[in-house]
Amino acid sequence: MTSTRTHSQSQELEDLYDAKIKAHFAEIRLLREQRNADCSKTRKIPTELLAAIFGALDCNASHSYYRHWIVATHVCRTWRNAALNDPTLWADFTFLPRKWIPEVLARSKTALLRVRHRDPQGAELTSFFDYIVEHPERIKRLEIERGAFVNRLTKPAPCLEYLSVDTEVPFPPDFLGGVAPRLRTVRCRDLPPEASWLSNVTRLGCKQVCLEAAYMSKLTSLELSWGWAPLDATGRAIERMGIDGLLSALENIPSLQHLELCCPNGAAPSSRPAPIHLPHLRDITLHFAKPEMADIFNHLSVANIEKLTTYWRPPYTEGPLISPAMIEPVCRFFERYYHGGNLQYLRLNGDWSVEMHRFVGSARLHTPVLLFESIKIVDLMGMMKLIPRCVPRIFSNRRDYSPQPPLPLTDYDSIEELHIVSGYDMFTTDTALPYPSLRQLQMCDMNLAHEPGLERITQLKRWIAQRPSTSKIELLVLRKCKLSDEVIQSLREVVPVSVES
């Protein structure tokens, strides 16, 4: 009896202390919350601004890491409340984990939704897409891949702005009830020749499209990538469309600003007496299966070109050897209609891509302007002579890992920086003064810690040391290069060295 009473008293005392400990922890938690609320430097930031900041963190959503801003909500109660009470933060259903859907939908309240799912199956997704079908007025952005779901969307979508449908199932006649006044961007496999829900579209990417459709006339952006097929007014495929047919179609899109187009194989050369004029066209990307299709540039005029990209091979096949004569129409078009500054940054990616950039603002910022992609370059010097606007100050060259001949353009007296990426270069001294204006050399992504890398370091030191005093290298930058401290110190005997991780 005495033992039982003693145990009971001990338990009561233990419970009493535990209760006091919990009370103290609760008081400490409250003090911490008050300290965060009263002393935080962000306490005066309005909740609307906090929510906007959280929204800016929520980008590039993926399967593995859906919400980038969730961690921010764990900082304090104020931040958490700001997130929980802003429905727009919970309106993104881009690859949302299925188990989150009911709770996130409830938190989104009446905010416009962004939806993207590859396969709307399973209980949670089926229920969610049933909700979408009944409430299309809440959809702002919709990306789907199931044709059956497309057929269910028959009610108006007054707030829909972006639509992507990756399915070969045709759109039903009553799709969206024919009403989508804010819809501006559409990406899909095929489109009907006429549809009222397309009446306000300005950006279109499609595989099968009627180029004579009325909605085409309002486009500012058109993307017709590999495998696209033109349709006639009845929806039937046009077996063979020549360059003249393409030009006639483009002529009926007077507001076009951006064009990405794969020129058809075997299209007949144009016989038009005068080029078509698209005054607003600024950004052009053309894919060529055959180099002679570049003839299209001889029959096109614009007011000003800001970016021009050409791809010169079909996918999964060996690219053609490109000579300056083959790209002459492209270069002539560019020289005629480019009104920006000189292209001062030249990047050669192996032997298969040439990029020419212009500096923007400070000398270290640059943007691509003229790009020749997927080509085997035969004569880089000949290509450069076709583009007088290119006066490179920076020459970046991605090299193969096998031994290479000397870098091209060694005689250019405008090159001040030489960037060599991924691989080795044979620094020869055959030329009296290669790159006579060179002041900075950068080497990136190289493992030079072992043979034969050390041998090339010796070549590099000799190449730098033998340059005349009027053309000394002022800085060697080593970025992501594997070199021992001893080798770096030996390089500093002939040139200042900067090592970057």
Short mmCIF file of C-alpha atoms in Angstrom, two decimals:
data_model
loop_
_atom_site.label_atom_id
_atom_site.label_comp_id
_atom_site.label_asym_id
_atom_site.label_seq_id
_atom_site.Cartn_x
_atom_site.Cartn_y
_atom_site.Cartn_z
CA MET A 1 0.00 0.00 0.00
CA THR A 2 2.79 2.40 0.99
CA SER A 3 4.69 1.57 -2.24
CA THR A 4 1.60 2.28 -4.35
CA ARG A 5 1.00 5.63 -2.64
CA THR A 6 4.65 6.63 -3.10
CA HIS A 7 4.54 5.76 -6.83
CA SER A 8 1.33 7.80 -7.28
CA GLN A 9 2.86 10.84 -5.57
CA SER A 10 5.99 10.53 -7.74
CA GLN A 11 3.90 10.37 -10.92
CA GLU A 12 1.89 13.44 -9.88
CA LEU A 13 5.09 15.34 -9.20
CA GLU A 14 6.55 14.29 -12.59
CA ASP A 15 3.36 15.38 -14.36
CA LEU A 16 3.48 18.71 -12.54
CA TYR A 17 7.04 19.41 -13.70
CA ASP A 18 6.22 18.29 -17.24
CA ALA A 19 3.28 20.68 -17.30
CA LYS A 20 5.48 23.55 -16.09
CA ILE A 21 8.14 22.67 -18.71
CA LYS A 22 5.51 22.67 -21.47
CA ALA A 23 4.18 25.99 -20.22
CA HIS A 24 7.66 27.48 -20.30
CA PHE A 25 8.23 26.16 -23.85
CA ALA A 26 4.87 27.62 -24.89
CA GLU A 27 5.85 30.96 -23.36
CA ILE A 28 9.25 30.82 -25.11
CA ARG A 29 7.51 30.10 -28.43
CA LEU A 30 5.18 33.05 -27.92
CA LEU A 31 8.12 35.31 -27.02
CA ARG A 32 9.94 34.23 -30.16
CA GLU A 33 6.86 34.94 -32.25
CA GLN A 34 6.49 38.37 -30.65
CA ARG A 35 10.19 39.07 -31.16
CA ASN A 36 9.94 38.12 -34.84
CA ALA A 37 6.81 40.20 -35.27
CA ASP A 38 8.10 43.28 -33.43
CA CYS A 39 11.80 43.26 -34.31
CA SER A 40 11.91 41.81 -37.82
CA LYS A 41 13.20 44.17 -40.48
CA THR A 42 10.45 42.90 -42.78
CA ARG A 43 7.56 43.54 -40.36
CA LYS A 44 6.51 46.70 -42.20
CA ILE A 45 6.30 45.01 -45.60
CA PRO A 46 2.63 44.86 -46.64
CA THR A 47 1.22 41.33 -46.91
CA GLU A 48 0.36 41.96 -50.56
CA LEU A 49 4.02 42.69 -51.30
CA LEU A 50 5.14 39.61 -49.36
CA ALA A 51 2.79 37.46 -51.40
CA ALA A 52 4.14 38.99 -54.62
CA ILE A 53 7.69 38.13 -53.51
CA PHE A 54 6.65 34.55 -52.75
CA GLY A 55 5.06 34.35 -56.18
CA ALA A 56 8.31 35.47 -57.80
CA LEU A 57 10.07 32.55 -56.10
CA ASP A 58 7.60 30.09 -57.56
CA CYS A 59 9.13 29.44 -60.99
CA ASN A 60 10.24 26.48 -63.11
CA ALA A 61 7.90 24.09 -61.32
CA SER A 62 8.75 20.43 -61.79
CA HIS A 63 7.75 16.99 -60.55
CA SER A 64 10.56 16.86 -58.01
CA TYR A 65 10.33 20.36 -56.55
CA TYR A 66 6.94 21.89 -56.95
CA ARG A 67 6.87 24.93 -54.65
CA HIS A 68 10.00 27.06 -54.38
CA TRP A 69 8.43 29.47 -51.92
CA ILE A 70 7.05 26.97 -49.36
CA VAL A 71 10.24 27.21 -47.27
CA ALA A 72 9.73 30.96 -46.95
CA THR A 73 6.40 30.34 -45.22
CA HIS A 74 8.21 28.53 -42.38
CA VAL A 75 10.11 31.65 -41.35
CA CYS A 76 7.40 33.14 -39.15
CA ARG A 77 3.67 33.26 -38.57
CA THR A 78 3.34 36.55 -40.47
CA TRP A 79 4.89 35.10 -43.60
CA ARG A 80 2.82 31.95 -43.31
CA ASN A 81 -0.42 33.90 -42.94
CA ALA A 82 0.50 36.07 -45.91
CA ALA A 83 0.90 32.95 -48.04
CA LEU A 84 -2.17 31.14 -46.77
CA ASN A 85 -4.39 34.16 -47.31
CA ASP A 86 -3.36 34.92 -50.90
CA PRO A 87 -5.36 32.69 -53.29
CA THR A 88 -3.17 33.50 -56.30
CA LEU A 89 -0.24 31.63 -54.71
CA TRP A 90 -2.35 28.48 -54.72
CA ALA A 91 -3.64 28.79 -58.28
CA ASP A 92 -0.83 26.88 -60.01
CA PHE A 93 -1.71 23.25 -60.78
CA THR A 94 1.38 22.63 -62.91
CA PHE A 95 2.32 19.03 -62.14
CA LEU A 96 0.82 19.44 -58.68
CA PRO A 97 1.18 16.28 -56.54
CA ARG A 98 -2.18 14.56 -56.60
CA LYS A 99 -2.58 14.36 -52.83
CA TRP A 100 -2.32 18.17 -52.62
CA ILE A 101 -5.07 18.91 -55.12
CA PRO A 102 -8.14 19.13 -52.80
CA GLU A 103 -6.41 21.36 -50.24
CA VAL A 104 -4.72 23.60 -52.84
CA LEU A 105 -7.98 24.00 -54.76
CA ALA A 106 -9.69 25.10 -51.56
CA ARG A 107 -6.92 27.61 -50.80
CA SER A 108 -7.12 29.05 -54.34
CA LYS A 109 -10.68 30.23 -53.60
CA THR A 110 -11.78 32.07 -56.77
CA ALA A 111 -8.34 32.86 -58.24
CA LEU A 112 -7.73 32.10 -61.92
CA LEU A 113 -6.03 28.72 -62.33
CA ARG A 114 -2.98 27.54 -64.25
CA VAL A 115 -3.34 23.86 -65.08
CA ARG A 116 -0.88 21.41 -66.61
CA HIS A 117 -1.12 17.64 -66.41
CA ARG A 118 -0.03 15.00 -68.87
CA ASP A 119 -2.56 12.36 -67.89
CA PRO A 120 -5.75 13.35 -65.99
CA GLN A 121 -6.35 9.90 -64.48
CA GLY A 122 -6.74 8.73 -60.90
CA ALA A 123 -9.38 9.74 -58.37
CA GLU A 124 -7.91 13.12 -57.42
CA LEU A 125 -7.18 14.22 -60.99
CA THR A 126 -10.47 12.91 -62.33
CA SER A 127 -12.33 14.90 -59.69
CA PHE A 128 -10.24 17.99 -60.39
CA PHE A 129 -10.78 17.85 -64.15
CA ASP A 130 -14.50 17.31 -63.56
CA TYR A 131 -14.37 20.59 -61.67
CA ILE A 132 -12.55 22.26 -64.58
CA VAL A 133 -15.22 21.08 -67.02
CA GLU A 134 -17.93 22.61 -64.84
CA HIS A 135 -16.03 25.83 -64.09
CA PRO A 136 -14.01 26.79 -67.19
CA GLU A 137 -14.43 30.45 -66.22
CA ARG A 138 -11.64 29.94 -63.67
CA ILE A 139 -9.01 28.76 -66.15
CA LYS A 140 -6.28 31.19 -67.19
CA ARG A 141 -3.72 28.73 -68.59
CA LEU A 142 -4.42 25.17 -69.70
CA GLU A 143 -1.93 22.53 -70.91
CA ILE A 144 -3.26 19.01 -71.48
CA GLU A 145 -2.53 15.90 -73.50
CA ARG A 146 -5.76 13.88 -73.46
CA GLY A 147 -8.19 14.09 -76.33
CA ALA A 148 -11.13 12.78 -74.31
CA PHE A 149 -10.85 15.73 -71.95
CA VAL A 150 -10.71 18.15 -74.89
CA ASN A 151 -14.07 16.87 -76.06
CA ARG A 152 -15.60 17.70 -72.67
CA LEU A 153 -14.66 21.40 -72.79
CA THR A 154 -17.83 22.80 -74.32
CA LYS A 155 -18.55 25.75 -72.02
CA PRO A 156 -17.20 29.31 -72.60
CA ALA A 157 -13.80 30.13 -71.05
CA PRO A 158 -13.88 33.94 -70.73
CA CYS A 159 -10.53 34.20 -68.87
CA LEU A 160 -8.48 31.62 -70.79
CA GLU A 161 -5.26 33.20 -72.16
CA TYR A 162 -3.00 30.24 -73.01
CA LEU A 163 -3.97 26.85 -74.44
CA SER A 164 -1.68 23.91 -75.25
CA VAL A 165 -3.17 20.61 -76.42
CA ASP A 166 -0.74 17.83 -77.32
CA THR A 167 -3.17 15.37 -78.88
CA GLU A 168 -4.18 14.35 -82.38
CA VAL A 169 -7.88 14.30 -81.53
CA PRO A 170 -9.61 17.10 -83.50
CA PHE A 171 -11.24 19.93 -81.61
CA PRO A 172 -15.02 19.41 -81.34
CA PRO A 173 -17.24 21.93 -83.17
CA ASP A 174 -18.54 23.29 -79.83
CA PHE A 175 -15.10 23.54 -78.18
CA LEU A 176 -15.22 26.21 -75.42
CA GLY A 177 -18.70 27.03 -76.63
CA GLY A 178 -16.95 29.06 -79.31
CA VAL A 179 -16.15 31.75 -76.72
CA ALA A 180 -12.63 32.58 -75.51
CA PRO A 181 -12.22 36.38 -75.84
CA ARG A 182 -8.86 36.57 -73.97
CA LEU A 183 -7.22 33.61 -75.66
CA ARG A 184 -4.00 34.88 -77.24
CA THR A 185 -1.62 31.89 -77.36
CA VAL A 186 -2.41 28.44 -78.79
CA ARG A 187 -0.03 25.49 -79.24
CA CYS A 188 -1.48 22.28 -80.63
CA ARG A 189 -1.23 19.48 -83.20
CA ASP A 190 -3.94 20.68 -85.57
CA LEU A 191 -6.60 23.37 -85.88
CA PRO A 192 -9.88 23.65 -87.77
CA PRO A 193 -9.89 26.01 -90.78
CA GLU A 194 -12.40 28.25 -88.99
CA ALA A 195 -13.34 28.54 -85.31
CA SER A 196 -14.78 31.51 -83.40
CA TRP A 197 -12.77 30.71 -80.27
CA LEU A 198 -9.60 31.45 -82.28
CA SER A 199 -10.70 34.91 -83.34
CA ASN A 200 -8.35 36.79 -80.95
CA VAL A 201 -5.29 34.50 -81.07
CA THR A 202 -2.02 36.33 -81.77
CA ARG A 203 0.57 33.60 -81.03
CA LEU A 204 0.23 30.22 -82.73
CA GLY A 205 2.32 27.05 -82.83
CA CYS A 206 0.83 24.20 -84.80
CA LYS A 207 1.53 21.00 -86.76
CA GLN A 208 -1.43 21.19 -89.17
CA VAL A 209 -2.96 24.54 -90.03
CA CYS A 210 -4.82 26.27 -92.81
CA LEU A 211 -2.62 29.21 -93.73
CA GLU A 212 -5.61 30.91 -95.37
CA ALA A 213 -7.76 30.82 -92.21
CA ALA A 214 -9.18 34.17 -91.11
CA TYR A 215 -7.60 33.96 -87.64
CA MET A 216 -4.11 33.85 -89.23
CA SER A 217 -4.36 37.52 -90.24
CA LYS A 218 -4.08 38.71 -86.60
CA LEU A 219 -0.99 36.70 -85.68
CA THR A 220 2.13 38.36 -84.32
CA SER A 221 3.96 35.03 -83.76
CA LEU A 222 3.83 31.87 -85.87
CA GLU A 223 5.75 28.63 -85.23
CA LEU A 224 5.58 25.81 -87.78
CA SER A 225 8.19 23.29 -86.68
CA TRP A 226 9.41 19.98 -88.12
CA GLY A 227 6.67 17.85 -89.63
CA TRP A 228 4.08 20.58 -90.04
CA ALA A 229 1.58 20.24 -92.86
CA PRO A 230 -0.46 22.97 -94.59
CA LEU A 231 -4.23 22.47 -94.99
CA ASP A 232 -6.60 23.91 -97.55
CA ALA A 233 -9.87 25.65 -96.73
CA THR A 234 -11.67 22.29 -96.44
CA GLY A 235 -9.14 20.90 -93.96
CA ARG A 236 -7.39 18.60 -96.42
CA ALA A 237 -3.59 18.37 -96.47
CA ILE A 238 -1.80 20.18 -99.30
CA GLU A 239 0.57 17.63 -100.78
CA ARG A 240 3.27 20.02 -101.98
CA MET A 241 3.73 23.66 -101.04
CA GLY A 242 6.43 25.65 -102.78
CA ILE A 243 8.21 28.78 -101.62
CA ASP A 244 5.70 30.92 -103.52
CA GLY A 245 2.84 29.35 -101.55
CA LEU A 246 4.64 30.04 -98.28
CA LEU A 247 5.34 33.64 -99.25
CA SER A 248 1.71 34.21 -100.24
CA ALA A 249 0.56 32.86 -96.88
CA LEU A 250 3.01 35.05 -94.97
CA GLU A 251 1.90 38.07 -96.98
CA ASN A 252 -1.56 37.64 -95.43
CA ILE A 253 -0.13 37.97 -91.89
CA PRO A 254 0.82 41.68 -91.96
CA SER A 255 1.36 42.03 -88.18
CA LEU A 256 3.83 39.15 -87.90
CA GLN A 257 6.75 39.88 -85.54
CA HIS A 258 8.17 36.41 -84.81
CA LEU A 259 8.43 33.58 -87.32
CA GLU A 260 9.76 30.05 -86.84
CA LEU A 261 9.37 27.94 -89.94
CA CYS A 262 10.64 24.68 -91.37
CA CYS A 263 10.89 25.09 -95.13
CA PRO A 264 9.35 22.09 -96.94
CA ASN A 265 11.62 19.56 -98.66
CA GLY A 266 11.84 19.96 -102.38
CA ALA A 267 9.89 23.21 -102.51
CA ALA A 268 10.15 24.80 -105.93
CA PRO A 269 12.16 28.06 -106.16
CA SER A 270 10.17 31.25 -106.10
CA SER A 271 9.14 32.98 -109.31
CA ARG A 272 7.75 36.09 -107.65
CA PRO A 273 8.81 39.31 -109.40
CA ALA A 274 9.13 41.26 -106.15
CA PRO A 275 9.73 40.30 -102.50
CA ILE A 276 6.92 40.38 -99.95
CA HIS A 277 7.24 43.04 -97.25
CA LEU A 278 6.52 42.24 -93.59
CA PRO A 279 7.24 45.55 -91.83
CA HIS A 280 6.89 44.26 -88.25
CA LEU A 281 8.90 41.05 -88.55
CA ARG A 282 11.86 41.25 -86.14
CA ASP A 283 12.73 37.68 -85.10
CA ILE A 284 13.17 34.89 -87.69
CA THR A 285 14.11 31.23 -87.20
CA LEU A 286 14.18 29.10 -90.34
CA HIS A 287 14.97 25.37 -90.60
CA PHE A 288 16.36 24.06 -93.88
CA ALA A 289 16.48 20.43 -94.93
CA LYS A 290 18.32 21.52 -98.08
CA PRO A 291 20.64 24.56 -98.34
CA GLU A 292 19.02 25.78 -101.58
CA MET A 293 15.86 26.57 -99.60
CA ALA A 294 17.70 29.67 -98.35
CA ASP A 295 16.38 31.21 -101.57
CA ILE A 296 13.37 32.32 -99.51
CA PHE A 297 15.54 35.17 -98.16
CA ASN A 298 15.83 36.55 -101.68
CA HIS A 299 12.05 37.13 -101.70
CA LEU A 300 11.49 38.61 -98.25
CA SER A 301 11.92 42.14 -96.91
CA VAL A 302 11.45 43.63 -93.45
CA ALA A 303 11.92 47.02 -91.83
CA ASN A 304 14.45 45.82 -89.25
CA ILE A 305 15.77 42.43 -88.14
CA GLU A 306 16.75 41.96 -84.49
CA LYS A 307 17.49 38.22 -84.39
CA LEU A 308 18.06 35.74 -87.20
CA THR A 309 18.62 32.00 -86.69
CA THR A 310 19.02 29.33 -89.34
CA TYR A 311 19.18 25.55 -88.84
CA TRP A 312 20.69 23.65 -91.73
CA ARG A 313 19.89 19.98 -91.26
CA PRO A 314 16.88 17.76 -90.62
CA PRO A 315 16.88 15.96 -87.24
CA TYR A 316 18.76 12.68 -86.81
CA THR A 317 20.68 13.00 -90.06
CA GLU A 318 24.12 14.25 -90.91
CA GLY A 319 24.16 17.93 -91.67
CA PRO A 320 25.23 19.25 -95.06
CA LEU A 321 28.60 20.86 -95.60
CA ILE A 322 27.91 24.58 -95.77
CA SER A 323 30.01 26.86 -97.90
CA PRO A 324 29.80 30.67 -97.87
CA ALA A 325 27.97 30.57 -101.23
CA MET A 326 25.13 28.55 -99.67
CA ILE A 327 24.49 31.03 -96.87
CA GLU A 328 25.04 34.12 -98.99
CA PRO A 329 21.26 34.88 -99.26
CA VAL A 330 21.02 34.79 -95.45
CA CYS A 331 24.00 37.10 -94.96
CA ARG A 332 22.83 39.49 -97.68
CA PHE A 333 19.37 39.66 -96.07
CA PHE A 334 20.92 40.31 -92.66
CA GLU A 335 23.24 43.04 -93.91
CA ARG A 336 20.35 44.78 -95.62
CA TYR A 337 17.87 44.77 -92.74
CA TYR A 338 19.93 44.76 -89.55
CA HIS A 339 20.21 48.28 -88.17
CA GLY A 340 21.80 47.58 -84.80
CA GLY A 341 25.39 47.95 -83.70
CA ASN A 342 28.31 45.81 -84.76
CA LEU A 343 28.37 42.17 -83.66
CA GLN A 344 31.35 42.04 -81.33
CA TYR A 345 31.02 38.63 -79.67
CA LEU A 346 31.66 35.55 -81.85
CA ARG A 347 31.09 32.02 -80.53
CA LEU A 348 32.16 28.93 -82.47
CA ASN A 349 30.70 25.73 -80.96
CA GLY A 350 32.99 23.06 -82.30
CA ASP A 351 32.56 22.96 -86.06
CA TRP A 352 28.76 22.86 -86.06
CA SER A 353 27.46 26.19 -84.87
CA VAL A 354 28.34 29.86 -85.20
CA GLU A 355 26.76 32.54 -82.99
CA MET A 356 27.23 36.29 -83.34
CA HIS A 357 26.22 38.56 -80.48
CA ARG A 358 26.01 42.29 -79.87
CA PHE A 359 26.89 43.96 -76.60
CA VAL A 360 24.01 45.40 -74.58
CA GLY A 361 24.69 48.08 -72.01
CA SER A 362 28.01 47.27 -70.41
CA ALA A 363 30.70 45.49 -72.40
CA ARG A 364 30.16 42.24 -70.44
CA LEU A 365 26.50 41.77 -71.44
CA HIS A 366 25.69 40.38 -74.86
CA THR A 367 22.70 38.95 -76.69
CA PRO A 368 22.62 36.60 -79.72
CA VAL A 369 21.65 38.25 -83.00
CA LEU A 370 22.79 36.05 -85.89
CA LEU A 371 23.06 32.27 -85.48
CA PHE A 372 23.97 29.50 -87.92
CA GLU A 373 23.05 26.24 -86.23
CA SER A 374 23.67 22.58 -87.10
CA ILE A 375 26.06 23.11 -89.96
CA LYS A 376 29.48 21.74 -90.83
CA ILE A 377 31.55 24.86 -91.39
CA VAL A 378 33.91 24.60 -94.32
CA ASP A 379 35.28 28.14 -94.52
CA LEU A 380 34.80 30.31 -91.44
CA MET A 381 36.90 33.14 -92.86
CA GLY A 382 34.78 33.15 -96.02
CA MET A 383 31.62 33.30 -93.90
CA MET A 384 32.95 36.24 -91.89
CA LYS A 385 33.67 38.19 -95.07
CA LEU A 386 29.98 38.00 -95.93
CA ILE A 387 29.07 39.79 -92.68
CA PRO A 388 30.92 43.11 -92.43
CA ARG A 389 28.79 43.95 -89.36
CA CYS A 390 30.74 41.34 -87.36
CA VAL A 391 33.85 42.91 -85.83
CA PRO A 392 34.57 40.46 -82.99
CA ARG A 393 36.17 41.74 -79.83
CA ILE A 394 35.53 38.45 -78.01
CA PHE A 395 36.01 35.11 -79.76
CA SER A 396 34.72 32.06 -77.88
CA ASN A 397 35.59 28.63 -79.25
CA ARG A 398 34.38 25.28 -77.91
CA ARG A 399 37.04 22.78 -78.93
CA ASP A 400 37.00 19.01 -79.28
CA TYR A 401 39.13 16.98 -76.91
CA SER A 402 41.25 15.56 -79.69
CA PRO A 403 44.25 17.58 -80.92
CA GLN A 404 43.13 20.47 -83.09
CA PRO A 405 44.79 22.71 -85.65
CA PRO A 406 45.35 26.34 -84.66
CA LEU A 407 42.23 28.31 -83.93
CA PRO A 408 40.69 30.09 -86.96
CA LEU A 409 40.57 33.88 -87.37
CA THR A 410 44.11 34.28 -86.04
CA ASP A 411 44.65 37.27 -88.34
CA TYR A 412 41.67 39.28 -87.05
CA ASP A 413 43.15 42.40 -85.48
CA SER A 414 39.97 43.27 -83.55
CA ILE A 415 39.92 40.27 -81.18
CA GLU A 416 40.81 41.37 -77.64
CA GLU A 417 39.60 38.29 -75.71
CA LEU A 418 39.92 34.63 -76.63
CA HIS A 419 37.78 32.10 -74.73
CA ILE A 420 38.58 28.40 -75.16
CA VAL A 421 35.96 26.05 -73.72
CA SER A 422 36.07 22.31 -73.08
CA GLY A 423 39.12 20.82 -74.72
CA TYR A 424 42.69 21.64 -75.63
CA ASP A 425 44.18 23.93 -78.17
CA MET A 426 47.54 23.57 -79.87
CA PHE A 427 49.15 26.96 -79.26
CA THR A 428 51.57 27.06 -82.15
CA THR A 429 54.01 29.80 -83.04
CA ASP A 430 53.87 29.32 -86.80
CA THR A 431 52.30 32.76 -87.21
CA ALA A 432 54.43 35.74 -86.32
CA LEU A 433 51.64 37.35 -84.27
CA PRO A 434 48.35 35.42 -83.95
CA TYR A 435 45.51 37.61 -82.63
CA PRO A 436 47.61 40.79 -82.66
CA SER A 437 45.18 42.73 -80.42
CA LEU A 438 44.69 39.94 -77.86
CA ARG A 439 44.85 41.07 -74.24
CA GLN A 440 42.94 38.37 -72.32
CA LEU A 441 42.87 34.58 -72.64
CA GLN A 442 40.23 32.46 -70.89
CA MET A 443 40.31 28.66 -70.58
CA CYS A 444 37.27 26.84 -69.19
CA ASP A 445 36.28 23.24 -68.34
CA MET A 446 39.68 21.65 -68.89
CA ASN A 447 41.57 18.97 -67.01
CA LEU A 448 45.21 19.95 -67.40
CA ALA A 449 46.55 18.35 -64.23
CA HIS A 450 48.03 15.30 -65.96
CA GLU A 451 49.70 14.37 -69.22
CA PRO A 452 49.14 15.36 -71.97
CA GLY A 453 47.65 18.43 -70.29
CA LEU A 454 50.95 19.40 -68.67
CA GLU A 455 52.66 19.29 -72.05
CA ARG A 456 50.09 21.72 -73.40
CA ILE A 457 50.69 23.98 -70.40
CA THR A 458 54.33 24.15 -71.50
CA GLN A 459 53.16 25.02 -75.03
CA LEU A 460 50.84 27.67 -73.61
CA LYS A 461 53.62 29.28 -71.55
CA ARG A 462 55.89 29.38 -74.60
CA TRP A 463 53.07 30.83 -76.75
CA ILE A 464 52.46 33.62 -74.20
CA ALA A 465 56.12 34.35 -73.52
CA GLN A 466 57.08 34.65 -77.20
CA ARG A 467 54.46 37.32 -77.95
CA PRO A 468 56.05 40.73 -78.57
CA SER A 469 55.82 43.45 -75.97
CA THR A 470 53.30 45.33 -78.09
CA SER A 471 50.81 42.43 -77.81
CA LYS A 472 51.36 40.99 -74.36
CA ILE A 473 48.61 38.90 -72.71
CA GLU A 474 47.50 40.97 -69.71
CA LEU A 475 45.40 38.27 -68.00
CA LEU A 476 44.94 34.51 -68.13
CA VAL A 477 41.61 33.36 -66.66
CA LEU A 478 41.29 29.70 -65.64
CA ARG A 479 37.67 28.74 -65.01
CA LYS A 480 36.80 25.22 -63.82
CA CYS A 481 40.23 23.95 -64.83
CA LYS A 482 41.95 21.19 -62.88
CA LEU A 483 45.46 22.46 -62.21
CA SER A 484 47.82 22.03 -59.30
CA ASP A 485 49.06 25.04 -57.34
CA GLU A 486 52.55 24.40 -58.71
CA VAL A 487 51.38 24.62 -62.33
CA ILE A 488 49.38 27.78 -61.63
CA GLN A 489 52.42 29.34 -60.00
CA SER A 490 54.57 28.43 -63.02
CA LEU A 491 52.02 30.14 -65.31
CA ARG A 492 52.29 33.28 -63.19
CA GLU A 493 55.93 33.48 -64.19
CA VAL A 494 54.82 34.61 -67.69
CA VAL A 495 51.33 36.11 -67.20
CA PRO A 496 48.96 37.33 -64.43
CA VAL A 497 46.53 34.48 -63.63
CA SER A 498 42.98 34.55 -62.25
CA VAL A 499 41.52 31.23 -61.03
CA GLU A 500 37.74 30.87 -60.85
CA SER A 501 35.80 27.87 -59.60
#
